[in-house]
């Protein structure tokens, strides 16, 4: 199967997933599209939105459409790390002997909804760091791996701040996307009410399975990225750092802290999936620009100047994209290698000194000093007493 046929087959599979999700979810096309991209790319998503906009329903519907086990963790201030990862318990076997057995926590699922993750204490939040990045859990010096594909969708309420613990930058960086879930329109609200009057259960059917998702992920890895597009994406990430000399005016004026290298990895990885969803087997500038908002908005911090001018993080990202667009097609990753410096050995040094001495004898007093190499001059002057 050629590349074009693979891309079209990939696009049809994603279209089937979207059709099933539409049976249980009204609107939110961009949110659904980006969540699917993250699942295939192997990333995690942070959803920020008010309660009741369908975040939990989205994950449950995805679990049915993808035929994957679904788990929900309700984060609260009294939640302990062992409540998330699991713990060792003592069981008595048939012979009456006591054995230590690891009881897996709710994190051991393919799709995990971390509801209101910022309500848990930092101690419990730290339990998510290893599993989100490395897809494994370490308990009592023993490591347990989680079945692939593994996906964490965390939610947080942007309004309520009392009793919450802001996520540290290290954990925010482990989310591939941060998506902002808006309130539905009047028509969408009416459709939601009519849908839930029939049934509150999800009606989506399974169209792909976990093995298919992993195959789609491997296909996405093979999508080529031309050097100009790669340079364009990396320059966009570098422009978020005001401390760099060539970062640009926008970062120096509005940005306090820039993005980590994970932003560049997320941009390229997600752009490959987005290209296949559109039926293309190549990454374009439009893929980078479209994904810049969910990739960068939670990894960079704006300063007081942006706040005073009432600019949001997305407004600053739009300025960075416009500034970066001026360099389309001008990027070169392969810099010209510098001419290697020839190593000076003892034999070469003695030969150069001998040549200098011969030149000094054959030349006049006015020209002898000029014909000597610089290193020979230093040797004669070094240690000279005044």
Short mmCIF file of C-alpha atoms in Angstrom, two decimals:
data_model
loop_
_atom_site.label_atom_id
_atom_site.label_comp_id
_atom_site.label_asym_id
_atom_site.label_seq_id
_atom_site.Cartn_x
_atom_site.Cartn_y
_atom_site.Cartn_z
CA UNK A 1 0.00 0.00 0.00
CA UNK A 2 1.48 3.35 -1.05
CA UNK A 3 1.67 6.42 1.15
CA UNK A 4 -1.40 8.09 -0.31
CA UNK A 5 -3.55 5.02 0.21
CA UNK A 6 -2.30 4.68 3.80
CA UNK A 7 -3.16 8.31 4.52
CA UNK A 8 -6.65 7.90 3.07
CA UNK A 9 -7.26 4.74 5.07
CA UNK A 10 -6.04 6.54 8.20
CA UNK A 11 -8.40 9.43 7.52
CA UNK A 12 -11.39 7.11 7.05
CA UNK A 13 -10.70 5.35 10.35
CA UNK A 14 -10.63 8.66 12.22
CA UNK A 15 -13.82 9.77 10.47
CA UNK A 16 -15.55 6.62 11.76
CA UNK A 17 -14.42 7.43 15.31
CA UNK A 18 -15.77 10.96 15.00
CA UNK A 19 -19.12 9.70 13.69
CA UNK A 20 -19.52 7.46 16.72
CA UNK A 21 -18.59 10.26 19.10
CA UNK A 22 -21.22 12.52 17.53
CA UNK A 23 -23.88 10.06 18.66
CA UNK A 24 -23.21 10.99 22.31
CA UNK A 25 -21.56 14.42 22.15
CA UNK A 26 -22.93 17.62 20.66
CA UNK A 27 -20.53 20.12 19.09
CA UNK A 28 -16.95 20.54 20.33
CA UNK A 29 -15.49 19.43 16.97
CA UNK A 30 -12.08 21.02 17.64
CA UNK A 31 -11.89 19.43 21.09
CA UNK A 32 -12.77 15.99 19.72
CA UNK A 33 -10.28 16.31 16.86
CA UNK A 34 -7.41 17.33 19.15
CA UNK A 35 -8.21 14.61 21.70
CA UNK A 36 -8.09 11.98 18.93
CA UNK A 37 -4.77 13.42 17.73
CA UNK A 38 -3.35 13.16 21.25
CA UNK A 39 -4.52 9.56 21.72
CA UNK A 40 -2.96 8.42 18.45
CA UNK A 41 0.22 10.43 19.10
CA UNK A 42 0.57 8.97 22.59
CA UNK A 43 0.11 12.21 24.52
CA UNK A 44 -2.07 13.44 27.37
CA UNK A 45 -4.65 16.23 27.39
CA UNK A 46 -5.62 18.83 29.99
CA UNK A 47 -9.19 20.08 29.56
CA UNK A 48 -10.12 23.37 31.14
CA UNK A 49 -13.80 24.20 31.31
CA UNK A 50 -16.79 24.74 33.53
CA UNK A 51 -18.70 21.68 34.82
CA UNK A 52 -21.33 20.02 32.67
CA UNK A 53 -19.82 20.59 29.21
CA UNK A 54 -19.34 16.88 28.48
CA UNK A 55 -15.76 16.15 29.55
CA UNK A 56 -16.57 12.87 31.30
CA UNK A 57 -18.98 11.84 28.56
CA UNK A 58 -16.28 12.42 25.96
CA UNK A 59 -13.86 9.98 27.63
CA UNK A 60 -16.53 7.33 28.17
CA UNK A 61 -17.62 7.62 24.53
CA UNK A 62 -14.01 7.34 23.38
CA UNK A 63 -13.64 4.19 25.46
CA UNK A 64 -16.57 2.63 23.63
CA UNK A 65 -15.57 3.81 20.15
CA UNK A 66 -11.97 2.63 20.64
CA UNK A 67 -12.94 -0.51 22.55
CA UNK A 68 -10.62 0.39 25.44
CA UNK A 69 -11.06 0.08 29.23
CA UNK A 70 -12.07 3.35 30.85
CA UNK A 71 -11.29 4.51 34.40
CA UNK A 72 -12.21 7.63 36.32
CA UNK A 73 -10.34 9.15 39.27
CA UNK A 74 -12.08 11.90 41.21
CA UNK A 75 -9.28 14.00 42.69
CA UNK A 76 -9.96 15.41 46.16
CA UNK A 77 -7.72 16.95 48.85
CA UNK A 78 -7.76 13.73 50.90
CA UNK A 79 -6.79 11.47 47.97
CA UNK A 80 -3.53 9.59 48.59
CA UNK A 81 -0.96 8.46 45.98
CA UNK A 82 -1.76 4.81 46.71
CA UNK A 83 -5.40 5.53 45.84
CA UNK A 84 -4.20 6.33 42.32
CA UNK A 85 -1.36 3.91 41.64
CA UNK A 86 -2.32 1.00 43.89
CA UNK A 87 -0.74 -0.58 46.95
CA UNK A 88 0.62 -3.83 48.34
CA UNK A 89 -1.81 -5.87 50.43
CA UNK A 90 -1.37 -9.08 52.42
CA UNK A 91 -3.40 -12.07 51.32
CA UNK A 92 -3.64 -15.61 52.68
CA UNK A 93 -3.22 -18.36 50.11
CA UNK A 94 -4.86 -21.80 50.11
CA UNK A 95 -2.11 -23.19 52.34
CA UNK A 96 -2.65 -20.51 54.95
CA UNK A 97 0.57 -18.62 54.19
CA UNK A 98 0.60 -14.81 54.05
CA UNK A 99 1.75 -13.32 50.77
CA UNK A 100 2.19 -9.74 49.63
CA UNK A 101 0.15 -8.97 46.52
CA UNK A 102 0.05 -5.72 44.54
CA UNK A 103 -3.48 -4.44 44.05
CA UNK A 104 -3.61 -2.20 41.00
CA UNK A 105 -5.14 1.23 41.30
CA UNK A 106 -7.50 2.97 38.86
CA UNK A 107 -4.56 4.33 36.88
CA UNK A 108 -4.19 0.87 35.30
CA UNK A 109 -6.52 1.47 32.36
CA UNK A 110 -6.11 2.54 28.76
CA UNK A 111 -8.23 5.68 29.09
CA UNK A 112 -8.06 7.51 32.42
CA UNK A 113 -10.13 10.55 33.34
CA UNK A 114 -8.40 12.56 36.07
CA UNK A 115 -11.35 14.70 37.11
CA UNK A 116 -10.52 18.04 38.77
CA UNK A 117 -6.87 17.13 39.03
CA UNK A 118 -5.94 20.45 40.63
CA UNK A 119 -8.00 19.60 43.74
CA UNK A 120 -5.48 16.96 44.85
CA UNK A 121 -2.50 17.85 47.01
CA UNK A 122 0.98 18.09 45.45
CA UNK A 123 1.86 14.75 47.03
CA UNK A 124 -0.91 13.01 45.10
CA UNK A 125 -0.28 15.01 41.93
CA UNK A 126 3.31 13.77 41.95
CA UNK A 127 2.03 10.22 41.65
CA UNK A 128 0.90 11.11 38.13
CA UNK A 129 4.31 12.33 36.93
CA UNK A 130 5.92 8.96 36.23
CA UNK A 131 2.83 7.30 34.80
CA UNK A 132 2.05 10.18 32.43
CA UNK A 133 5.57 10.37 31.03
CA UNK A 134 6.84 6.77 31.14
CA UNK A 135 3.56 4.79 31.29
CA UNK A 136 4.67 2.83 34.31
CA UNK A 137 4.23 2.83 38.08
CA UNK A 138 6.86 2.15 40.74
CA UNK A 139 5.63 0.85 44.11
CA UNK A 140 7.96 -0.55 46.80
CA UNK A 141 10.95 -0.61 44.43
CA UNK A 142 9.03 -2.65 41.86
CA UNK A 143 7.93 -1.31 38.49
CA UNK A 144 4.61 -2.16 36.84
CA UNK A 145 4.01 -1.27 33.20
CA UNK A 146 0.65 -0.10 31.88
CA UNK A 147 -0.84 -1.58 28.73
CA UNK A 148 -0.71 0.51 25.58
CA UNK A 149 -2.29 2.66 24.34
CA UNK A 150 -2.41 4.75 27.49
CA UNK A 151 -4.07 8.15 27.65
CA UNK A 152 -4.78 10.57 30.51
CA UNK A 153 -7.41 13.25 30.13
CA UNK A 154 -7.34 15.60 33.10
CA UNK A 155 -9.87 18.32 33.81
CA UNK A 156 -9.80 21.46 35.88
CA UNK A 157 -12.28 24.24 36.57
CA UNK A 158 -10.97 27.73 35.65
CA UNK A 159 -13.41 29.49 37.99
CA UNK A 160 -13.06 27.80 41.37
CA UNK A 161 -9.74 28.55 43.04
CA UNK A 162 -10.53 27.86 46.70
CA UNK A 163 -9.24 24.50 47.83
CA UNK A 164 -7.19 23.91 44.69
CA UNK A 165 -3.48 23.27 44.19
CA UNK A 166 -2.08 24.63 40.91
CA UNK A 167 -0.29 22.03 38.83
CA UNK A 168 3.50 22.45 38.86
CA UNK A 169 5.28 23.26 35.62
CA UNK A 170 6.84 19.78 35.48
CA UNK A 171 3.41 18.19 35.39
CA UNK A 172 1.91 20.76 33.02
CA UNK A 173 4.74 20.00 30.62
CA UNK A 174 3.69 16.35 30.49
CA UNK A 175 0.40 17.26 28.84
CA UNK A 176 0.68 17.34 25.07
CA UNK A 177 -2.33 19.68 24.75
CA UNK A 178 -4.24 22.08 26.91
CA UNK A 179 -7.73 22.50 25.46
CA UNK A 180 -10.23 25.17 26.45
CA UNK A 181 -13.79 23.85 26.45
CA UNK A 182 -16.25 26.63 25.76
CA UNK A 183 -19.90 26.77 26.74
CA UNK A 184 -22.25 25.38 24.05
CA UNK A 185 -24.40 27.64 21.90
CA UNK A 186 -28.19 27.87 22.33
CA UNK A 187 -28.81 25.37 19.52
CA UNK A 188 -26.19 22.97 20.88
CA UNK A 189 -27.69 23.32 24.35
CA UNK A 190 -31.10 22.37 22.98
CA UNK A 191 -29.61 19.36 21.18
CA UNK A 192 -27.92 18.25 24.42
CA UNK A 193 -31.20 18.41 26.32
CA UNK A 194 -33.06 16.48 23.61
CA UNK A 195 -30.33 13.82 23.49
CA UNK A 196 -30.29 13.26 27.23
CA UNK A 197 -34.07 13.02 27.36
CA UNK A 198 -33.84 9.80 25.34
CA UNK A 199 -31.03 8.16 27.32
CA UNK A 200 -28.13 9.14 29.57
CA UNK A 201 -26.07 6.16 28.44
CA UNK A 202 -23.49 6.29 25.68
CA UNK A 203 -24.62 4.65 22.43
CA UNK A 204 -21.34 4.68 20.48
CA UNK A 205 -20.18 1.46 18.86
CA UNK A 206 -16.62 0.16 18.70
CA UNK A 207 -15.00 0.92 15.35
CA UNK A 208 -11.30 0.36 16.16
CA UNK A 209 -9.36 -1.34 18.93
CA UNK A 210 -6.14 -0.75 20.81
CA UNK A 211 -4.01 -2.69 18.33
CA UNK A 212 -5.32 -0.50 15.50
CA UNK A 213 -4.47 2.65 17.45
CA UNK A 214 -0.90 1.43 17.89
CA UNK A 215 -0.66 0.67 14.16
CA UNK A 216 -1.90 4.17 13.38
CA UNK A 217 0.71 5.58 15.76
CA UNK A 218 3.50 3.72 14.00
CA UNK A 219 2.26 4.96 10.63
CA UNK A 220 2.24 8.54 11.90
CA UNK A 221 5.87 8.22 12.94
CA UNK A 222 6.84 7.52 9.33
CA UNK A 223 5.32 10.75 7.98
CA UNK A 224 8.19 12.89 6.64
CA UNK A 225 8.87 16.46 7.72
CA UNK A 226 10.87 18.62 5.33
CA UNK A 227 13.71 20.62 6.91
CA UNK A 228 12.01 23.97 6.27
CA UNK A 229 8.86 22.94 8.16
CA UNK A 230 10.91 21.41 10.98
CA UNK A 231 12.98 24.59 11.26
CA UNK A 232 9.77 26.65 11.22
CA UNK A 233 8.33 24.66 14.14
CA UNK A 234 11.53 24.79 16.17
CA UNK A 235 11.90 28.53 15.57
CA UNK A 236 8.37 29.01 16.89
CA UNK A 237 9.29 27.22 20.11
CA UNK A 238 12.54 29.18 20.40
CA UNK A 239 10.65 32.45 19.96
CA UNK A 240 8.93 31.86 23.32
CA UNK A 241 12.24 32.41 25.12
CA UNK A 242 12.93 36.11 25.76
CA UNK A 243 16.46 35.39 26.98
CA UNK A 244 17.59 34.32 23.50
CA UNK A 245 19.22 37.01 21.40
CA UNK A 246 17.18 36.23 18.25
CA UNK A 247 13.85 35.41 19.93
CA UNK A 248 12.04 38.45 18.52
CA UNK A 249 10.21 41.48 19.87
CA UNK A 250 7.06 39.66 20.99
CA UNK A 251 8.83 37.37 23.46
CA UNK A 252 11.01 40.15 24.86
CA UNK A 253 7.95 42.31 25.45
CA UNK A 254 5.26 39.85 26.60
CA UNK A 255 6.82 36.50 27.65
CA UNK A 256 8.26 35.75 31.08
CA UNK A 257 9.17 32.07 30.68
CA UNK A 258 9.42 30.06 27.47
CA UNK A 259 8.48 26.50 26.51
CA UNK A 260 10.54 23.38 27.09
CA UNK A 261 11.88 21.08 24.34
CA UNK A 262 8.81 18.87 24.88
CA UNK A 263 6.85 21.58 23.05
CA UNK A 264 8.89 20.96 19.91
CA UNK A 265 8.41 17.21 20.22
CA UNK A 266 4.66 17.63 20.71
CA UNK A 267 4.35 19.98 17.72
CA UNK A 268 5.98 17.59 15.27
CA UNK A 269 4.41 14.40 16.66
CA UNK A 270 0.90 15.86 16.64
CA UNK A 271 1.39 17.53 13.26
CA UNK A 272 2.12 14.16 11.68
CA UNK A 273 -1.17 12.75 12.99
CA UNK A 274 -3.08 15.84 11.88
CA UNK A 275 -1.66 15.52 8.39
CA UNK A 276 -2.82 11.91 8.13
CA UNK A 277 -6.29 12.84 9.37
CA UNK A 278 -6.48 15.31 6.48
CA UNK A 279 -5.36 12.57 4.09
CA UNK A 280 -1.84 13.96 3.58
CA UNK A 281 1.45 12.13 4.00
CA UNK A 282 3.45 15.27 4.76
CA UNK A 283 3.47 17.96 7.45
CA UNK A 284 2.61 21.52 6.40
CA UNK A 285 3.04 24.97 7.91
CA UNK A 286 -0.71 25.05 8.58
CA UNK A 287 -0.39 21.97 10.82
CA UNK A 288 2.22 23.74 12.94
CA UNK A 289 0.21 26.96 13.22
CA UNK A 290 -3.04 25.16 14.10
CA UNK A 291 -1.42 23.06 16.84
CA UNK A 292 0.66 25.88 18.29
CA UNK A 293 -2.18 27.04 20.55
CA UNK A 294 -2.90 23.77 22.41
CA UNK A 295 0.81 22.89 22.56
CA UNK A 296 2.21 26.21 23.78
CA UNK A 297 -0.54 27.80 25.89
CA UNK A 298 0.24 25.84 29.08
CA UNK A 299 4.01 25.76 28.65
CA UNK A 300 4.74 29.50 28.53
CA UNK A 301 4.14 32.29 31.02
CA UNK A 302 3.28 35.85 30.01
CA UNK A 303 4.57 38.83 31.99
CA UNK A 304 2.83 41.81 33.56
CA UNK A 305 3.07 43.82 30.35
CA UNK A 306 0.79 41.36 28.57
CA UNK A 307 -1.58 41.32 31.54
CA UNK A 308 -1.72 45.11 31.65
CA UNK A 309 -2.52 45.21 27.94
CA UNK A 310 -5.23 42.57 28.55
CA UNK A 311 -3.57 40.02 26.29
CA UNK A 312 -4.25 36.34 26.88
CA UNK A 313 -1.70 33.60 26.28
CA UNK A 314 -3.45 32.79 23.00
CA UNK A 315 -3.12 36.43 21.93
CA UNK A 316 0.63 36.28 22.51
CA UNK A 317 0.85 32.97 20.63
CA UNK A 318 -0.95 34.59 17.67
CA UNK A 319 1.68 37.34 17.66
CA UNK A 320 4.46 34.75 17.79
CA UNK A 321 2.94 32.87 14.84
CA UNK A 322 2.65 36.07 12.80
CA UNK A 323 6.25 36.94 13.64
CA UNK A 324 7.44 33.45 12.80
CA UNK A 325 5.52 33.36 9.49
CA UNK A 326 8.01 35.82 8.01
CA UNK A 327 10.62 33.04 8.00
CA UNK A 328 8.63 30.47 6.03
CA UNK A 329 10.85 28.66 3.57
CA UNK A 330 14.06 30.28 4.81
CA UNK A 331 15.13 27.68 7.35
CA UNK A 332 18.22 25.54 6.95
CA UNK A 333 19.00 22.82 9.45
CA UNK A 334 22.18 21.61 7.79
CA UNK A 335 24.76 24.24 8.65
CA UNK A 336 28.02 24.25 6.69
CA UNK A 337 30.60 22.33 8.69
CA UNK A 338 33.61 24.33 9.73
CA UNK A 339 36.98 23.43 8.26
CA UNK A 340 38.67 21.07 10.72
CA UNK A 341 41.75 22.44 12.40
CA UNK A 342 44.82 20.33 11.70
CA UNK A 343 46.27 18.89 14.84
CA UNK A 344 49.82 20.08 15.57
CA UNK A 345 52.13 17.22 16.48
CA UNK A 346 55.62 17.42 17.85
CA UNK A 347 57.04 16.49 14.45
CA UNK A 348 55.08 19.27 12.73
CA UNK A 349 56.19 21.77 15.36
CA UNK A 350 59.88 20.89 14.94
CA UNK A 351 59.55 21.09 11.16
CA UNK A 352 57.96 24.54 11.34
CA UNK A 353 60.68 25.80 13.68
CA UNK A 354 63.42 24.46 11.41
CA UNK A 355 61.82 26.16 8.41
CA UNK A 356 61.61 29.42 10.32
CA UNK A 357 65.31 29.25 11.26
CA UNK A 358 66.34 28.67 7.65
CA UNK A 359 64.20 31.58 6.51
CA UNK A 360 65.73 33.80 9.20
CA UNK A 361 69.29 33.00 8.07
CA UNK A 362 68.60 33.66 4.39
CA UNK A 363 66.62 36.85 5.01
CA UNK A 364 67.91 40.24 6.03
CA UNK A 365 67.53 41.62 9.51
CA UNK A 366 64.49 43.62 8.47
CA UNK A 367 62.63 40.69 7.00
CA UNK A 368 63.74 37.83 9.23
CA UNK A 369 61.34 38.66 12.01
CA UNK A 370 58.43 38.91 9.58
CA UNK A 371 59.01 35.44 8.12
CA UNK A 372 58.87 33.68 11.47
CA UNK A 373 55.58 32.06 12.46
CA UNK A 374 53.65 33.61 15.34
CA UNK A 375 54.21 30.63 17.61
CA UNK A 376 58.01 30.85 17.12
CA UNK A 377 58.00 34.52 18.08
CA UNK A 378 56.15 33.68 21.28
CA UNK A 379 58.71 30.99 22.11
CA UNK A 380 61.59 33.45 21.91
CA UNK A 381 59.79 36.12 23.94
CA UNK A 382 58.32 33.78 26.53
CA UNK A 383 60.19 34.04 29.82
CA UNK A 384 62.43 36.82 28.57
CA UNK A 385 63.78 38.91 31.40
CA UNK A 386 63.59 42.68 31.08
#
